[in-house]
Short mmCIF file of C-alpha atoms in Angstrom, two decimals:
data_model
loop_
_atom_site.label_atom_id
_atom_site.label_comp_id
_atom_site.label_asym_id
_atom_site.label_seq_id
_atom_site.Cartn_x
_atom_site.Cartn_y
_atom_site.Cartn_z
CA MET A 23 -1.29 -77.49 2.30
CA ASP A 24 2.21 -76.47 3.58
CA ILE A 25 4.40 -80.04 3.74
CA VAL A 26 4.61 -82.65 1.48
CA GLN A 27 6.43 -85.64 1.58
CA ILE A 28 8.45 -86.47 -2.01
CA GLN A 29 10.18 -89.63 -3.36
CA GLY A 30 13.56 -89.03 -4.75
CA HIS A 31 14.97 -90.71 -7.95
CA ILE A 32 18.00 -93.04 -7.28
CA LYS A 33 20.79 -93.51 -10.14
CA GLU A 34 22.53 -96.57 -11.05
CA TYR A 35 26.26 -95.28 -11.95
CA ASP A 36 28.47 -97.73 -12.05
CA TRP A 37 31.13 -95.96 -9.16
CA GLY A 38 28.08 -96.20 -6.72
CA ASN A 39 27.64 -98.80 -4.00
CA SER A 40 25.24 -100.84 -3.60
CA SER A 41 24.05 -100.55 0.15
CA PHE A 42 24.61 -97.06 1.31
CA ILE A 43 21.47 -95.63 0.02
CA PRO A 44 18.74 -99.06 0.28
CA ALA A 45 20.32 -98.74 3.83
CA LEU A 46 19.25 -94.85 3.97
CA LEU A 47 15.78 -95.61 2.79
CA SER A 48 15.02 -98.72 5.01
CA GLN A 49 14.69 -100.77 1.48
CA ASP A 50 16.89 -104.29 0.48
CA GLU A 51 19.60 -104.43 -1.39
CA ASP A 52 19.25 -105.57 -5.24
CA GLY A 53 23.03 -106.05 -5.74
CA LYS A 54 22.99 -103.02 -8.21
CA SER A 55 25.02 -100.05 -8.02
CA LYS A 56 23.22 -97.28 -5.93
CA ALA A 57 25.35 -93.97 -6.62
CA GLU A 58 23.09 -91.52 -5.96
CA LEU A 59 19.70 -90.28 -4.60
CA TRP A 60 18.18 -87.07 -5.84
CA PHE A 61 15.70 -84.21 -4.65
CA GLY A 62 14.69 -81.47 -6.89
CA THR A 63 12.90 -80.99 -9.59
CA HIS A 64 15.71 -81.75 -12.31
CA PRO A 65 14.39 -82.76 -15.34
CA ASN A 66 16.44 -85.90 -15.40
CA GLY A 67 15.23 -87.05 -11.81
CA ASP A 68 12.09 -85.08 -10.89
CA ALA A 69 11.26 -86.50 -7.15
CA LYS A 70 7.43 -87.03 -7.22
CA VAL A 71 4.97 -85.82 -4.46
CA VAL A 72 3.87 -88.85 -2.50
CA GLU A 73 0.40 -87.50 -1.53
CA THR A 74 -0.54 -86.76 -5.22
CA GLY A 75 1.69 -88.88 -7.47
CA GLN A 76 2.48 -85.92 -9.36
CA GLN A 77 6.12 -84.85 -9.89
CA LEU A 78 7.67 -81.96 -7.62
CA SER A 79 8.17 -79.75 -10.57
CA GLU A 80 3.83 -80.14 -12.08
CA PHE A 81 2.83 -79.80 -8.17
CA LEU A 82 5.04 -76.87 -7.46
CA ALA A 83 3.70 -74.76 -10.11
CA GLN A 84 0.02 -75.33 -9.87
CA ASP A 85 0.58 -72.88 -6.64
CA SER A 86 3.90 -71.20 -7.01
CA LEU A 87 3.47 -67.97 -4.81
CA HIS A 88 2.11 -70.43 -1.83
CA TRP A 89 5.12 -72.47 -2.39
CA PHE A 90 8.44 -70.40 -3.57
CA GLY A 91 6.68 -66.54 -2.36
CA GLN A 92 7.11 -63.85 -4.37
CA GLU A 93 10.82 -62.64 -4.07
CA HIS A 94 11.73 -66.35 -5.33
CA LEU A 95 9.25 -65.70 -7.92
CA ASP A 96 10.64 -62.29 -8.90
CA CYS A 97 14.46 -64.25 -8.86
CA PHE A 98 14.29 -67.61 -10.17
CA GLY A 99 10.32 -67.51 -11.85
CA ASP A 100 8.83 -70.99 -10.43
CA GLN A 101 11.92 -72.85 -10.95
CA LEU A 102 13.95 -74.46 -7.97
CA PRO A 103 17.47 -73.50 -8.54
CA LEU A 104 18.84 -76.29 -6.11
CA LEU A 105 18.98 -79.74 -6.25
CA LEU A 106 19.62 -81.99 -3.35
CA LYS A 107 21.32 -85.51 -3.60
CA VAL A 108 23.03 -88.40 -1.42
CA LEU A 109 26.37 -89.69 -2.98
CA ALA A 110 27.56 -92.88 -2.04
CA ILE A 111 30.76 -93.92 -3.68
CA ASP A 112 32.97 -96.82 -3.87
CA LYS A 113 34.89 -95.60 -7.28
CA PRO A 114 35.91 -92.71 -7.93
CA LEU A 115 34.13 -90.14 -10.23
CA SER A 116 35.95 -88.54 -13.37
CA ILE A 117 37.64 -85.17 -12.79
CA GLN A 118 35.63 -82.54 -13.94
CA VAL A 119 34.68 -78.74 -13.46
CA HIS A 120 31.31 -76.79 -13.94
CA PRO A 121 31.37 -73.19 -15.32
CA THR A 122 30.54 -69.90 -14.26
CA LYS A 123 27.02 -68.30 -14.98
CA ALA A 124 28.69 -66.40 -17.81
CA GLN A 125 30.74 -69.39 -19.32
CA ALA A 126 27.44 -71.65 -19.28
CA GLU A 127 25.79 -69.11 -21.05
CA GLU A 128 28.57 -68.46 -23.59
CA GLY A 129 28.80 -72.10 -24.08
CA TRP A 130 25.30 -73.23 -24.32
CA ALA A 131 24.88 -70.63 -27.00
CA LYS A 132 27.72 -71.55 -29.34
CA GLU A 133 26.90 -74.49 -28.81
CA GLU A 134 23.37 -74.45 -30.63
CA LEU A 135 23.23 -75.46 -34.16
CA THR A 136 25.52 -78.41 -32.78
CA ARG A 137 22.89 -79.81 -30.78
CA ALA A 138 20.81 -80.40 -33.38
CA HIS A 139 22.72 -83.20 -34.96
CA GLN A 140 25.07 -84.23 -31.79
CA LYS A 141 23.93 -86.88 -29.15
CA LYS A 142 23.41 -85.43 -25.95
CA GLU A 143 26.15 -86.73 -23.82
CA LEU A 144 28.58 -84.97 -26.72
CA TRP A 145 27.53 -81.81 -25.17
CA ASN A 146 29.60 -79.54 -23.34
CA TYR A 147 26.86 -77.42 -22.08
CA LYS A 148 23.46 -79.14 -21.35
CA ASP A 149 22.05 -75.71 -19.88
CA PRO A 150 22.98 -72.24 -19.69
CA ASN A 151 23.63 -72.44 -15.46
CA ARG A 152 26.21 -72.44 -13.55
CA LYS A 153 26.81 -75.11 -11.35
CA ALA A 154 28.31 -74.59 -7.72
CA GLU A 155 28.29 -77.71 -5.22
CA VAL A 156 28.58 -78.61 -1.58
CA ILE A 157 29.44 -81.42 0.02
CA TYR A 158 28.82 -82.90 3.63
CA ALA A 159 30.38 -86.17 4.88
CA LEU A 160 28.31 -88.67 6.48
CA THR A 161 30.99 -91.15 6.29
CA PRO A 162 34.92 -89.82 6.04
CA ILE A 163 35.04 -88.68 2.16
CA THR A 164 38.23 -88.76 0.13
CA ALA A 165 37.99 -85.72 -2.47
CA MET A 166 40.41 -84.20 -5.12
CA CYS A 167 40.17 -80.56 -5.98
CA GLY A 168 41.85 -77.37 -6.55
CA PHE A 169 45.45 -77.40 -7.92
CA ARG A 170 48.69 -77.32 -5.19
CA PRO A 171 51.27 -74.88 -5.33
CA LEU A 172 53.67 -75.59 -8.00
CA LYS A 173 56.30 -75.52 -5.36
CA GLN A 174 54.37 -78.65 -4.19
CA ILE A 175 54.03 -80.46 -7.34
CA ILE A 176 57.69 -80.24 -8.87
CA PRO A 177 59.41 -82.28 -5.95
CA VAL A 178 57.17 -85.15 -6.61
CA LEU A 179 57.11 -85.16 -10.63
CA LYS A 180 61.17 -85.49 -10.32
CA LEU A 181 60.93 -88.12 -7.72
CA LEU A 182 58.23 -90.22 -9.78
CA ILE A 183 58.91 -89.69 -13.35
CA PRO A 184 62.70 -88.21 -13.26
CA ASN A 185 63.13 -89.24 -16.83
CA GLY A 186 60.26 -87.90 -18.01
CA TYR A 187 60.45 -84.79 -16.20
CA ALA A 188 63.82 -84.11 -17.63
CA LYS A 189 62.36 -84.85 -21.08
CA HIS A 190 59.35 -83.13 -20.91
CA PHE A 191 59.14 -80.56 -18.33
CA GLY A 192 61.98 -78.90 -17.35
CA TYR A 193 60.60 -75.22 -17.82
CA LEU A 194 59.44 -75.76 -14.41
CA ASP A 195 62.55 -75.28 -13.24
CA THR A 196 62.43 -71.63 -14.57
CA VAL A 197 61.69 -69.85 -11.09
CA GLN A 198 61.36 -66.62 -12.96
CA GLU A 199 58.53 -67.40 -14.99
CA ASP A 200 55.19 -66.89 -13.18
CA SER A 201 54.24 -70.51 -11.32
CA ASP A 202 50.64 -70.22 -12.32
CA LYS A 203 51.28 -69.86 -15.88
CA LEU A 204 53.59 -72.73 -15.59
CA LEU A 205 51.25 -74.74 -13.46
CA ALA A 206 48.91 -74.23 -16.48
CA LYS A 207 51.13 -75.64 -18.92
CA LEU A 208 52.29 -78.64 -17.49
CA PHE A 209 48.33 -79.20 -17.22
CA GLU A 210 47.87 -78.88 -20.63
CA ASP A 211 51.45 -80.60 -21.69
CA LEU A 212 50.00 -83.81 -20.40
CA TYR A 213 46.43 -83.28 -21.67
CA THR A 214 48.09 -82.89 -25.35
CA MET A 215 50.52 -85.10 -25.25
CA GLN A 216 51.07 -87.45 -27.91
CA SER A 217 49.57 -91.21 -27.19
CA GLU A 218 53.03 -92.95 -27.16
CA GLN A 219 55.01 -90.20 -25.09
CA LEU A 220 51.67 -90.30 -22.17
CA VAL A 221 52.20 -93.71 -22.31
CA GLN A 222 55.97 -93.88 -21.61
CA LEU A 223 55.51 -91.39 -18.78
CA VAL A 224 52.62 -93.46 -17.22
CA ASP A 225 54.79 -96.67 -17.22
CA GLU A 226 57.47 -94.81 -15.42
CA TYR A 227 55.01 -92.98 -12.98
CA ILE A 228 53.32 -96.31 -12.11
CA ALA A 229 56.53 -98.34 -11.47
CA SER A 230 57.84 -95.32 -9.34
CA LEU A 231 54.64 -95.70 -7.03
CA LYS A 232 54.95 -99.17 -6.38
CA LYS A 233 58.87 -99.02 -5.60
CA HIS A 234 58.54 -95.78 -3.53
CA GLU A 235 57.10 -97.98 -0.31
CA GLU A 236 57.56 -95.13 2.12
CA LEU A 237 54.42 -92.77 0.26
CA PRO A 238 51.18 -94.40 1.52
CA PHE A 239 48.13 -96.10 -0.11
CA ALA A 240 45.60 -94.85 2.42
CA THR A 241 45.70 -93.51 6.09
CA GLY A 242 46.85 -95.63 8.90
CA ASP A 243 43.42 -95.97 9.62
CA GLY A 244 42.23 -96.63 5.97
CA ALA A 245 39.44 -94.60 6.28
CA PHE A 246 41.13 -92.21 3.52
CA LEU A 247 42.92 -93.01 -0.10
CA GLU A 248 45.85 -91.07 -0.18
CA SER A 249 47.47 -89.66 -3.56
CA LYS A 250 49.16 -92.97 -4.46
CA GLY A 251 45.88 -95.05 -3.75
CA ILE A 252 43.68 -93.12 -6.07
CA VAL A 253 46.39 -93.45 -8.92
CA LEU A 254 46.84 -97.53 -8.32
CA SER A 255 42.77 -97.76 -7.76
CA CYS A 256 42.22 -95.88 -10.87
CA TYR A 257 45.38 -97.31 -13.07
CA ALA A 258 43.47 -100.65 -14.76
CA ALA A 259 40.82 -98.63 -15.75
CA TYR A 260 42.63 -95.67 -17.14
CA PRO A 261 45.73 -96.56 -18.20
CA LYS A 262 46.39 -94.64 -20.96
CA ASP A 263 44.51 -91.28 -18.98
CA PRO A 264 46.48 -87.74 -18.05
CA GLY A 265 44.11 -87.78 -15.15
CA LEU A 266 46.37 -90.25 -13.52
CA PHE A 267 48.55 -87.72 -12.60
CA CYS A 268 46.21 -85.13 -10.59
CA PRO A 269 46.04 -86.95 -7.13
CA PHE A 270 49.31 -85.47 -7.19
CA ILE A 271 48.78 -82.33 -8.98
CA LEU A 272 45.09 -81.38 -6.84
CA HIS A 273 45.01 -81.28 -3.11
CA VAL A 274 43.63 -84.73 -1.94
CA LYS A 275 41.26 -83.42 1.19
CA HIS A 276 40.00 -86.06 3.65
CA LEU A 277 36.30 -85.26 5.28
CA HIS A 278 35.66 -86.71 8.53
CA PRO A 279 32.16 -86.90 9.45
CA GLY A 280 30.66 -83.53 10.05
CA GLU A 281 32.96 -81.83 7.65
CA ALA A 282 31.94 -79.99 4.42
CA LEU A 283 33.71 -78.87 1.59
CA TYR A 284 32.39 -75.78 -1.25
CA LEU A 285 34.11 -76.36 -4.81
CA GLU A 286 33.43 -73.27 -6.98
CA PRO A 287 32.69 -73.17 -10.67
CA ARG A 288 36.02 -73.14 -12.19
CA THR A 289 37.57 -76.10 -9.56
CA LEU A 290 38.81 -78.89 -10.88
CA HIS A 291 37.85 -81.61 -8.57
CA ALA A 292 36.68 -85.47 -8.14
CA TYR A 293 35.00 -87.02 -5.36
CA VAL A 294 36.79 -90.34 -4.65
CA LEU A 295 35.04 -92.49 -1.98
CA GLY A 296 32.99 -91.90 1.04
CA ASN A 297 29.34 -91.22 1.30
CA GLY A 298 27.65 -87.47 1.87
CA ILE A 299 25.01 -85.15 1.02
CA GLU A 300 25.83 -83.07 -1.96
CA LEU A 301 23.90 -79.78 -2.44
CA MET A 302 24.23 -78.06 -5.68
CA SER A 303 22.97 -75.75 -8.10
CA ALA A 304 20.12 -77.52 -10.54
CA SER A 305 22.14 -77.99 -13.71
CA ASP A 306 24.03 -80.60 -15.66
CA ASN A 307 26.60 -78.72 -16.88
CA VAL A 308 29.74 -81.13 -16.19
CA LEU A 309 33.05 -80.30 -18.54
CA ARG A 310 35.28 -83.87 -18.09
CA GLY A 311 38.95 -83.76 -16.98
CA GLY A 312 40.10 -87.44 -16.85
CA LEU A 313 39.69 -90.82 -15.26
CA THR A 314 36.71 -91.27 -17.79
CA ASN A 315 35.60 -92.77 -20.83
CA LYS A 316 33.33 -90.06 -21.91
CA LYS A 317 34.32 -86.89 -23.73
CA VAL A 318 37.41 -84.67 -22.75
CA ASP A 319 37.21 -81.52 -24.66
CA VAL A 320 40.78 -80.02 -23.37
CA LYS A 321 40.09 -76.72 -25.36
CA GLU A 322 36.91 -75.92 -23.51
CA LEU A 323 38.37 -77.49 -20.25
CA MET A 324 41.35 -74.88 -20.34
CA ARG A 325 39.05 -72.20 -21.04
CA ILE A 326 36.73 -72.76 -18.38
CA LEU A 327 39.51 -73.70 -15.48
CA GLU A 328 41.08 -71.51 -12.92
CA ILE A 329 44.59 -72.73 -12.92
CA LYS A 330 45.92 -71.13 -9.53
CA GLY A 331 48.36 -72.73 -6.97
CA ARG A 332 46.61 -72.24 -3.73
CA GLU A 333 44.85 -74.44 -0.46
CA VAL A 334 41.84 -75.21 -0.06
CA GLU A 335 39.94 -74.81 2.98
CA LYS A 336 36.68 -76.76 4.15
CA ALA A 337 33.17 -75.13 4.02
CA PRO A 338 32.93 -72.88 7.14
CA MET A 339 30.13 -73.43 9.83
CA LEU A 340 28.12 -71.23 11.81
CA ILE A 341 25.07 -71.68 14.94
CA GLY A 342 22.07 -69.42 14.04
CA ARG A 343 19.77 -68.15 16.21
CA SER A 344 17.46 -70.83 15.89
CA GLY A 345 20.26 -73.69 16.84
CA ARG A 346 20.56 -74.99 13.35
CA LEU A 347 24.48 -74.99 11.82
CA HIS A 348 24.77 -73.33 8.97
CA VAL A 349 26.90 -74.56 5.82
CA LEU A 350 28.57 -71.19 4.77
CA THR A 351 28.56 -70.92 0.76
CA PRO A 352 28.58 -67.78 -1.34
CA THR A 353 25.58 -69.40 -3.62
CA GLU A 354 22.70 -67.37 -3.81
CA GLU A 355 20.81 -70.82 -5.59
CA PHE A 356 21.26 -73.15 -1.78
CA HIS A 357 22.19 -72.83 1.45
CA LEU A 358 22.49 -76.29 3.65
CA MET A 359 21.70 -76.19 7.39
CA VAL A 360 21.89 -79.48 9.87
CA LEU A 361 19.90 -80.17 12.75
CA LYS A 362 21.20 -82.80 15.50
CA SER A 363 18.96 -84.12 18.19
CA GLY A 364 17.08 -80.98 19.79
CA THR A 365 14.12 -78.93 19.55
CA TYR A 366 14.18 -76.06 16.67
CA HIS A 367 11.37 -73.18 16.79
CA ILE A 368 11.37 -71.92 13.29
CA ASN A 369 10.03 -68.93 12.20
CA GLU A 370 11.17 -65.54 9.67
CA ARG A 371 10.47 -68.07 7.04
CA ARG A 372 11.02 -66.57 3.24
CA SER A 373 12.37 -69.86 1.06
CA ILE A 374 11.04 -73.23 0.55
CA GLU A 375 13.18 -75.87 2.29
CA LEU A 376 13.68 -79.34 1.37
CA VAL A 377 14.04 -81.20 4.58
CA PHE A 378 15.63 -84.53 4.72
CA LEU A 379 16.33 -87.13 8.23
CA THR A 380 19.47 -89.01 7.50
CA GLU A 381 19.43 -90.63 10.83
CA GLY A 382 16.58 -91.17 13.35
CA GLN A 383 13.24 -89.49 13.53
CA ALA A 384 11.41 -85.78 13.86
CA VAL A 385 8.31 -84.62 14.60
CA PHE A 386 7.24 -81.72 12.55
CA GLN A 387 4.54 -79.12 14.06
CA SER A 388 3.14 -76.20 12.63
CA ALA A 389 -0.09 -74.01 13.80
CA ALA A 390 -2.42 -76.88 11.23
CA GLU A 391 -0.52 -79.75 11.23
CA LYS A 392 1.72 -82.46 12.88
CA ARG A 393 3.46 -85.30 11.33
CA THR A 394 6.42 -87.70 12.09
CA LEU A 395 9.29 -87.76 9.52
CA GLU A 396 11.00 -90.91 9.34
CA LYS A 397 14.64 -91.55 8.17
CA GLY A 398 15.42 -91.58 4.89
CA SER A 399 12.31 -89.19 4.08
CA CYS A 400 12.27 -85.89 2.24
CA HIS A 401 9.80 -83.15 2.76
CA VAL A 402 8.93 -80.08 0.92
CA ILE A 403 7.88 -76.98 3.03
CA ALA A 404 6.33 -73.93 1.75
CA ALA A 405 7.67 -70.38 2.17
CA SER A 406 4.47 -68.88 3.06
CA LEU A 407 3.97 -70.92 6.44
CA SER A 408 5.27 -68.39 9.07
CA SER A 409 6.80 -70.89 11.52
CA TYR A 410 7.03 -74.38 12.67
CA THR A 411 8.62 -76.39 15.41
CA LEU A 412 10.78 -79.54 14.19
CA GLU A 413 11.83 -81.77 17.41
CA VAL A 414 14.74 -83.91 16.17
CA GLU A 415 16.22 -87.10 17.59
CA GLY A 416 19.10 -87.58 15.11
CA THR A 417 20.09 -85.72 12.05
CA LEU A 418 18.22 -83.50 9.81
CA PHE A 419 19.19 -81.83 6.59
CA ILE A 420 17.07 -78.58 5.60
CA ALA A 421 18.42 -77.16 2.05
CA ASP A 422 17.03 -73.87 1.26
CA VAL A 423 17.41 -70.89 -1.26
CA PRO A 424 18.82 -67.74 0.52
CA ARG A 425 16.91 -64.81 0.50
#
């Protein structure tokens, strides 16, 4: 057996929408929020093998050499280091950051004693692994990520909180100081400000946003939220949250369908609106940074964050020898490919693959087997299969572990 179908795990978080994932899976809507669809072996959402009824992790472990290959076993053992997801976003996710491997190992070790008597939701670290991720837009996506240069932030703060700026942030005009150090101080001051002062600052901020009609709520076609729209859409739920300032401190990125954004560890970010494919390290390490009712550990957040004002570019892509579109990410745990309509002869294989069809259908054929892949289906292909052919009519994604 070289290919099996797996059934994903749906997460019903309140920020999701109720229609996109059911439509993708050709299922009826039940009115509940379907925020994420997981394909992988993560213990919080282990996929199920359709042919056997087993959990995917158990199934792969039974013949790990066949499914993973020796190179993978030497590097990762019999673990799948990636997690493939569909995200269906109706409301902004919490602002968050993920650690590097070294930071995760240090944090995991540091919390060893506290894990015994703290609830899991209060842990800063759920495992000792880094978490990187890439999101590929299936529909228009609005996201926030990475800090804007301070020179872009100061004029906006002076416009929207002139009184608060003069009272709390006049030091930002000290041009001889290192701008990234000042940016870090601004962020920390916002997140450690006394509640009464923060409320006054937010009140001035919201009043100014409503007054300045020249600032757009969304793009002209309504496909993307702009900074003002993100703030005002979050204000009712989080009226005392310093994260309300992040839409003007972080970059707001608009991903058109077919574009992707790579988020390396230490990058402050939040997905705001839209539907996409996310491929990430199989880690659950999330440190919250605002727009949330969950724990925010400011001290640990500041330790993990990279606070540097710089531009954020979308993920580059190139077409490989087989004709597949490669989304380029500097990651050893995962690699994403996109296959539009066409015929693909795939050989020289060295990795286990997750194959997911988001529209149309595809025909998989190897020397031993032929099967039709339907929209919404996900299959796992063994690393030991030397070659196969895919005839795609629609759009298909392949996630593998680069070797």
